[in-house]
């Protein structure tokens, strides 16, 4: 992704709060709006039952996919900004997706000097602390997974950046995507994220459906109990037999 040393000047590190120290309650921020959101999970880390979650609005995700499709057979890259809502919950700030001036080649895309300045200017628009960068790029026609080239670029970036953390996303023109988060302080650690697209849906009154279910749905009857064999009498089954010996 190019030389990001100017993009990640140490003075800008002061504008970020460490991911491990910042906590904002999800419910306090979005409250009842959770009742009208539906999420579609695009990627889930393998071999783990829990993982940090990154959510993105459907409109913003579709914007990234349109850029990827419009680029045809070339890769394209861009940025967005991420806000933290809880210990393991992050969200792409709605409306923050954009592309920068960049250098492209078959199988490669990276911001140029003008593009790096664009990112810094956009970042200055956020007055709050705890805003993180997300660098996304496309694999048009390929798999939505980080290649070895991508991972090597992340390694180079980790050695030059002054940021505490950064997010990465790779997409293809079929609407598939994968996202990673990397912590740079105090040591470098990376993890794949559970990536979910949020759709706003109309609130629905479920009462009529619940009434219909109560009328039409019945519990299965209990299975028949197996018959218990009656033990035979040691004196035989003939109750009229008077030849028994007592």
mmCIF file of C-alpha atoms in Angstrom:
data_model
loop_
_atom_site.group_PDB
_atom_site.id
_atom_site.type_symbol
_atom_site.label_atom_id
_atom_site.label_comp_id
_atom_site.label_asym_id
_atom_site.label_seq_id
_atom_site.Cartn_x
_atom_site.Cartn_y
_atom_site.Cartn_z
ATOM 1 C CA UNK A 1 0.000 0.000 0.000
ATOM 2 C CA UNK A 2 2.921 2.367 -0.479
ATOM 3 C CA UNK A 3 4.968 4.490 1.902
ATOM 4 C CA UNK A 4 2.669 5.568 4.741
ATOM 5 C CA UNK A 5 5.230 7.293 6.933
ATOM 6 C CA UNK A 6 3.821 10.750 6.116
ATOM 7 C CA UNK A 7 0.281 9.431 6.416
ATOM 8 C CA UNK A 8 0.959 8.184 9.941
ATOM 9 C CA UNK A 9 2.921 11.025 11.532
ATOM 10 C CA UNK A 10 3.459 10.571 15.255
ATOM 11 C CA UNK A 11 1.606 13.819 16.025
ATOM 12 C CA UNK A 12 -1.568 12.172 14.763
ATOM 13 C CA UNK A 13 -1.206 9.342 17.232
ATOM 14 C CA UNK A 14 -2.321 11.751 19.948
ATOM 15 C CA UNK A 15 -5.761 11.879 18.307
ATOM 16 C CA UNK A 16 -6.360 8.204 18.956
ATOM 17 C CA UNK A 17 -7.202 6.457 22.174
ATOM 18 C CA UNK A 18 -5.968 2.934 22.716
ATOM 19 C CA UNK A 19 -8.569 0.345 21.743
ATOM 20 C CA UNK A 20 -8.107 -1.481 25.022
ATOM 21 C CA UNK A 21 -8.847 1.656 27.096
ATOM 22 C CA UNK A 22 -11.816 3.147 25.279
ATOM 23 C CA UNK A 23 -15.309 1.962 26.218
ATOM 24 C CA UNK A 24 -18.654 3.272 25.079
ATOM 25 C CA UNK A 25 -21.808 1.313 25.714
ATOM 26 C CA UNK A 26 -23.421 0.104 22.512
ATOM 27 C CA UNK A 27 -26.890 0.490 23.936
ATOM 28 C CA UNK A 28 -26.191 4.007 25.184
ATOM 29 C CA UNK A 29 -25.232 5.113 21.689
ATOM 30 C CA UNK A 30 -27.759 3.410 19.462
ATOM 31 C CA UNK A 31 -30.432 2.465 21.979
ATOM 32 C CA UNK A 32 -33.741 1.379 20.540
ATOM 33 C CA UNK A 33 -32.481 1.597 16.964
ATOM 34 C CA UNK A 34 -31.132 -1.927 17.472
ATOM 35 C CA UNK A 35 -34.712 -3.100 17.268
ATOM 36 C CA UNK A 36 -34.891 -2.029 13.604
ATOM 37 C CA UNK A 37 -31.540 -3.390 12.426
ATOM 38 C CA UNK A 38 -30.846 -6.672 10.721
ATOM 39 C CA UNK A 39 -27.286 -7.843 10.140
ATOM 40 C CA UNK A 40 -25.881 -10.136 7.462
ATOM 41 C CA UNK A 41 -22.608 -11.787 8.475
ATOM 42 C CA UNK A 42 -20.159 -11.767 5.558
ATOM 43 C CA UNK A 43 -17.166 -13.386 7.225
ATOM 44 C CA UNK A 44 -16.529 -15.215 10.454
ATOM 45 C CA UNK A 45 -13.117 -16.251 11.827
ATOM 46 C CA UNK A 46 -12.425 -19.962 11.691
ATOM 47 C CA UNK A 47 -11.742 -21.991 14.816
ATOM 48 C CA UNK A 48 -13.120 -19.501 17.337
ATOM 49 C CA UNK A 49 -16.539 -18.981 18.875
ATOM 50 C CA UNK A 50 -15.985 -15.306 19.684
ATOM 51 C CA UNK A 51 -14.296 -12.507 17.770
ATOM 52 C CA UNK A 52 -14.420 -8.713 17.640
ATOM 53 C CA UNK A 53 -17.217 -7.505 15.364
ATOM 54 C CA UNK A 54 -17.031 -4.826 12.704
ATOM 55 C CA UNK A 55 -20.363 -3.583 11.359
ATOM 56 C CA UNK A 56 -20.943 -1.473 8.277
ATOM 57 C CA UNK A 57 -24.165 0.039 6.954
ATOM 58 C CA UNK A 58 -25.566 -1.517 3.802
ATOM 59 C CA UNK A 59 -25.272 1.775 1.884
ATOM 60 C CA UNK A 60 -21.579 2.143 2.736
ATOM 61 C CA UNK A 61 -20.797 -1.486 1.921
ATOM 62 C CA UNK A 62 -22.630 -1.189 -1.406
ATOM 63 C CA UNK A 63 -20.551 1.917 -2.157
ATOM 64 C CA UNK A 64 -17.346 -0.113 -1.768
ATOM 65 C CA UNK A 65 -18.711 -2.910 -3.969
ATOM 66 C CA UNK A 66 -19.697 -0.394 -6.672
ATOM 67 C CA UNK A 67 -16.175 1.019 -6.691
ATOM 68 C CA UNK A 68 -14.810 -2.514 -6.988
ATOM 69 C CA UNK A 69 -17.168 -3.316 -9.870
ATOM 70 C CA UNK A 70 -16.544 -0.045 -11.684
ATOM 71 C CA UNK A 71 -12.783 -0.636 -11.563
ATOM 72 C CA UNK A 72 -13.363 -3.585 -13.897
ATOM 73 C CA UNK A 73 -10.208 -5.735 -13.949
ATOM 74 C CA UNK A 74 -8.110 -3.307 -11.924
ATOM 75 C CA UNK A 75 -7.834 -3.168 -8.190
ATOM 76 C CA UNK A 76 -8.997 -0.058 -6.393
ATOM 77 C CA UNK A 77 -8.447 1.041 -2.813
ATOM 78 C CA UNK A 78 -9.979 3.535 -0.454
ATOM 79 C CA UNK A 79 -10.553 4.402 3.168
ATOM 80 C CA UNK A 80 -13.264 4.711 5.777
ATOM 81 C CA UNK A 81 -13.220 5.543 9.455
ATOM 82 C CA UNK A 82 -14.166 3.279 12.340
ATOM 83 C CA UNK A 83 -15.594 4.123 15.741
ATOM 84 C CA UNK A 84 -15.567 1.852 18.764
ATOM 85 C CA UNK A 85 -18.860 1.125 20.552
ATOM 86 C CA UNK A 86 -17.793 -1.471 23.099
ATOM 87 C CA UNK A 87 -14.984 -3.824 24.148
ATOM 88 C CA UNK A 88 -15.405 -5.991 21.042
ATOM 89 C CA UNK A 89 -17.753 -3.980 18.851
ATOM 90 C CA UNK A 90 -16.723 -1.516 16.131
ATOM 91 C CA UNK A 91 -18.674 0.227 13.397
ATOM 92 C CA UNK A 92 -17.694 1.948 10.175
ATOM 93 C CA UNK A 93 -18.871 5.540 10.604
ATOM 94 C CA UNK A 94 -21.810 5.996 8.210
ATOM 95 C CA UNK A 95 -20.926 8.040 5.141
ATOM 96 C CA UNK A 96 -17.170 7.853 5.701
ATOM 97 C CA UNK A 97 -16.289 5.600 2.727
ATOM 98 C CA UNK A 98 -14.219 7.275 -0.001
ATOM 99 C CA UNK A 99 -11.455 6.613 -2.507
ATOM 100 C CA UNK A 100 -8.238 8.577 -2.746
ATOM 101 C CA UNK A 101 -5.897 9.576 -5.514
ATOM 102 C CA UNK A 102 -3.926 6.372 -6.063
ATOM 103 C CA UNK A 103 -1.509 4.388 -8.174
ATOM 104 C CA UNK A 104 -2.943 1.257 -9.789
ATOM 105 C CA UNK A 105 -1.530 -1.679 -11.696
ATOM 106 C CA UNK A 106 -2.752 -5.208 -12.398
ATOM 107 C CA UNK A 107 -3.165 -6.738 -8.970
ATOM 108 C CA UNK A 108 -2.130 -3.634 -7.023
ATOM 109 C CA UNK A 109 -3.493 -0.308 -5.795
ATOM 110 C CA UNK A 110 -2.053 2.161 -3.293
ATOM 111 C CA UNK A 111 -2.623 5.800 -2.322
ATOM 112 C CA UNK A 112 -0.167 8.284 -3.825
ATOM 113 C CA UNK A 113 1.117 11.419 -2.069
ATOM 114 C CA UNK A 114 -2.045 13.362 -2.889
ATOM 115 C CA UNK A 115 -4.171 10.482 -1.643
ATOM 116 C CA UNK A 116 -2.302 10.382 1.651
ATOM 117 C CA UNK A 117 -3.014 14.062 2.157
ATOM 118 C CA UNK A 118 -6.703 13.441 1.428
ATOM 119 C CA UNK A 119 -6.864 10.870 4.196
ATOM 120 C CA UNK A 120 -5.287 13.225 6.710
ATOM 121 C CA UNK A 121 -7.668 16.023 5.718
ATOM 122 C CA UNK A 122 -10.692 13.738 6.119
ATOM 123 C CA UNK A 123 -9.454 12.554 9.474
ATOM 124 C CA UNK A 124 -9.217 16.142 10.687
ATOM 125 C CA UNK A 125 -12.994 16.452 10.218
ATOM 126 C CA UNK A 126 -13.558 14.195 13.242
ATOM 127 C CA UNK A 127 -13.160 16.103 16.473
ATOM 128 C CA UNK A 128 -13.722 13.084 18.718
ATOM 129 C CA UNK A 129 -10.955 10.792 19.884
ATOM 130 C CA UNK A 130 -10.895 7.062 19.248
ATOM 131 C CA UNK A 131 -11.360 7.194 15.463
ATOM 132 C CA UNK A 132 -9.493 4.526 13.513
ATOM 133 C CA UNK A 133 -8.704 4.165 9.834
ATOM 134 C CA UNK A 134 -9.978 1.369 7.644
ATOM 135 C CA UNK A 135 -8.060 0.706 4.444
ATOM 136 C CA UNK A 136 -10.102 -1.301 1.942
ATOM 137 C CA UNK A 137 -9.173 -2.637 -1.471
ATOM 138 C CA UNK A 138 -10.704 -4.895 -4.097
ATOM 139 C CA UNK A 139 -9.874 -8.282 -5.540
ATOM 140 C CA UNK A 140 -12.141 -8.054 -8.558
ATOM 141 C CA UNK A 141 -13.061 -11.510 -9.772
ATOM 142 C CA UNK A 142 -10.891 -13.104 -7.105
ATOM 143 C CA UNK A 143 -11.479 -14.320 -3.611
ATOM 144 C CA UNK A 144 -12.306 -11.859 -0.862
ATOM 145 C CA UNK A 145 -9.366 -12.984 1.254
ATOM 146 C CA UNK A 146 -6.089 -11.303 2.093
ATOM 147 C CA UNK A 147 -3.304 -12.498 -0.179
ATOM 148 C CA UNK A 148 0.299 -13.002 0.887
ATOM 149 C CA UNK A 149 1.084 -9.707 -0.861
ATOM 150 C CA UNK A 150 -1.572 -7.966 1.240
ATOM 151 C CA UNK A 151 -0.219 -9.436 4.458
ATOM 152 C CA UNK A 152 3.326 -8.425 3.556
ATOM 153 C CA UNK A 153 2.101 -4.866 2.948
ATOM 154 C CA UNK A 154 0.482 -4.919 6.398
ATOM 155 C CA UNK A 155 3.810 -5.968 7.867
ATOM 156 C CA UNK A 156 5.637 -3.092 6.173
ATOM 157 C CA UNK A 157 2.974 -0.651 7.342
ATOM 158 C CA UNK A 158 3.216 -1.853 10.928
ATOM 159 C CA UNK A 159 6.909 -0.978 10.978
ATOM 160 C CA UNK A 160 6.375 2.615 9.851
ATOM 161 C CA UNK A 161 3.058 3.706 11.321
ATOM 162 C CA UNK A 162 2.645 5.767 14.478
ATOM 163 C CA UNK A 163 -0.987 4.688 14.893
ATOM 164 C CA UNK A 164 -2.185 2.464 17.714
ATOM 165 C CA UNK A 165 -4.404 0.357 15.466
ATOM 166 C CA UNK A 166 -5.798 0.053 11.971
ATOM 167 C CA UNK A 167 -8.506 -1.914 10.163
ATOM 168 C CA UNK A 168 -8.268 -3.607 6.765
ATOM 169 C CA UNK A 169 -10.943 -4.948 4.414
ATOM 170 C CA UNK A 170 -10.750 -6.795 1.124
ATOM 171 C CA UNK A 171 -13.790 -7.180 -1.151
ATOM 172 C CA UNK A 172 -14.647 -8.571 -4.560
ATOM 173 C CA UNK A 173 -17.305 -7.595 -7.089
ATOM 174 C CA UNK A 174 -19.550 -10.462 -5.961
ATOM 175 C CA UNK A 175 -20.292 -8.806 -2.632
ATOM 176 C CA UNK A 176 -17.942 -10.920 -0.520
ATOM 177 C CA UNK A 177 -15.602 -9.398 2.031
ATOM 178 C CA UNK A 178 -13.155 -10.127 4.850
ATOM 179 C CA UNK A 179 -11.885 -7.742 7.519
ATOM 180 C CA UNK A 180 -8.901 -7.718 9.877
ATOM 181 C CA UNK A 181 -7.894 -5.527 12.796
ATOM 182 C CA UNK A 182 -4.278 -4.897 13.741
ATOM 183 C CA UNK A 183 -3.027 -3.494 17.043
ATOM 184 C CA UNK A 184 0.414 -1.891 16.911
ATOM 185 C CA UNK A 185 0.948 -0.959 20.561
ATOM 186 C CA UNK A 186 2.511 -2.247 22.769
ATOM 187 C CA UNK A 187 3.182 -5.159 20.386
ATOM 188 C CA UNK A 188 1.779 -5.976 16.999
ATOM 189 C CA UNK A 189 -1.219 -8.293 17.077
ATOM 190 C CA UNK A 190 -3.678 -9.048 14.299
ATOM 191 C CA UNK A 191 -7.048 -10.755 14.300
ATOM 192 C CA UNK A 192 -9.763 -11.502 11.786
ATOM 193 C CA UNK A 193 -13.058 -9.794 12.517
ATOM 194 C CA UNK A 194 -16.628 -10.938 12.322
ATOM 195 C CA UNK A 195 -17.845 -8.648 9.535
ATOM 196 C CA UNK A 196 -21.547 -7.795 9.459
ATOM 197 C CA UNK A 197 -23.570 -5.587 7.114
ATOM 198 C CA UNK A 198 -26.401 -3.709 8.830
ATOM 199 C CA UNK A 199 -29.735 -3.303 7.065
ATOM 200 C CA UNK A 200 -32.454 -1.018 8.349
ATOM 201 C CA UNK A 201 -35.788 -2.801 8.341
ATOM 202 C CA UNK A 202 -39.259 -1.533 9.121
ATOM 203 C CA UNK A 203 -40.400 -2.281 12.644
ATOM 204 C CA UNK A 204 -43.054 -5.025 12.569
ATOM 205 C CA UNK A 205 -45.842 -5.743 15.023
ATOM 206 C CA UNK A 206 -45.454 -9.448 15.760
ATOM 207 C CA UNK A 207 -48.626 -9.755 17.845
ATOM 208 C CA UNK A 208 -50.885 -11.019 14.973
ATOM 209 C CA UNK A 209 -48.283 -13.602 14.010
ATOM 210 C CA UNK A 210 -47.877 -14.732 17.606
ATOM 211 C CA UNK A 211 -51.662 -15.184 17.890
ATOM 212 C CA UNK A 212 -51.733 -17.242 14.692
ATOM 213 C CA UNK A 213 -48.893 -19.415 15.927
ATOM 214 C CA UNK A 214 -50.687 -19.977 19.229
ATOM 215 C CA UNK A 215 -53.784 -21.168 17.311
ATOM 216 C CA UNK A 216 -52.115 -23.319 14.692
ATOM 217 C CA UNK A 217 -49.046 -24.732 16.423
ATOM 218 C CA UNK A 218 -49.498 -27.556 18.906
ATOM 219 C CA UNK A 219 -47.067 -29.553 20.944
ATOM 220 C CA UNK A 220 -46.257 -33.047 19.816
ATOM 221 C CA UNK A 221 -48.141 -35.649 21.905
ATOM 222 C CA UNK A 222 -45.958 -37.537 24.337
ATOM 223 C CA UNK A 223 -44.624 -40.800 22.937
ATOM 224 C CA UNK A 224 -46.520 -43.923 24.018
ATOM 225 C CA UNK A 225 -45.098 -45.552 27.095
ATOM 226 C CA UNK A 226 -43.727 -49.067 26.546
ATOM 227 C CA UNK A 227 -45.877 -51.816 28.057
ATOM 228 C CA UNK A 228 -44.419 -53.413 31.176
ATOM 229 C CA UNK A 229 -44.482 -57.219 31.148
ATOM 230 C CA UNK A 230 -46.404 -58.746 34.075
ATOM 231 C CA UNK A 231 -44.281 -61.413 35.773
ATOM 232 C CA UNK A 232 -45.823 -64.874 35.732
ATOM 233 C CA UNK A 233 -46.889 -66.490 38.986
ATOM 234 C CA UNK A 234 -44.549 -69.166 40.356
ATOM 235 C CA UNK A 235 -47.695 -71.292 40.873
ATOM 236 C CA UNK A 236 -48.838 -71.114 37.282
ATOM 237 C CA UNK A 237 -51.479 -69.041 35.540
ATOM 238 C CA UNK A 238 -54.497 -71.240 36.305
ATOM 239 C CA UNK A 239 -56.286 -69.603 39.238
ATOM 240 C CA UNK A 240 -58.691 -72.606 39.460
ATOM 241 C CA UNK A 241 -55.902 -75.076 40.034
ATOM 242 C CA UNK A 242 -56.509 -76.460 43.574
ATOM 243 C CA UNK A 243 -53.492 -78.765 43.511
ATOM 244 C CA UNK A 244 -51.133 -76.081 44.829
ATOM 245 C CA UNK A 245 -49.005 -76.971 47.803
ATOM 246 C CA UNK A 246 -48.765 -74.385 50.567
#
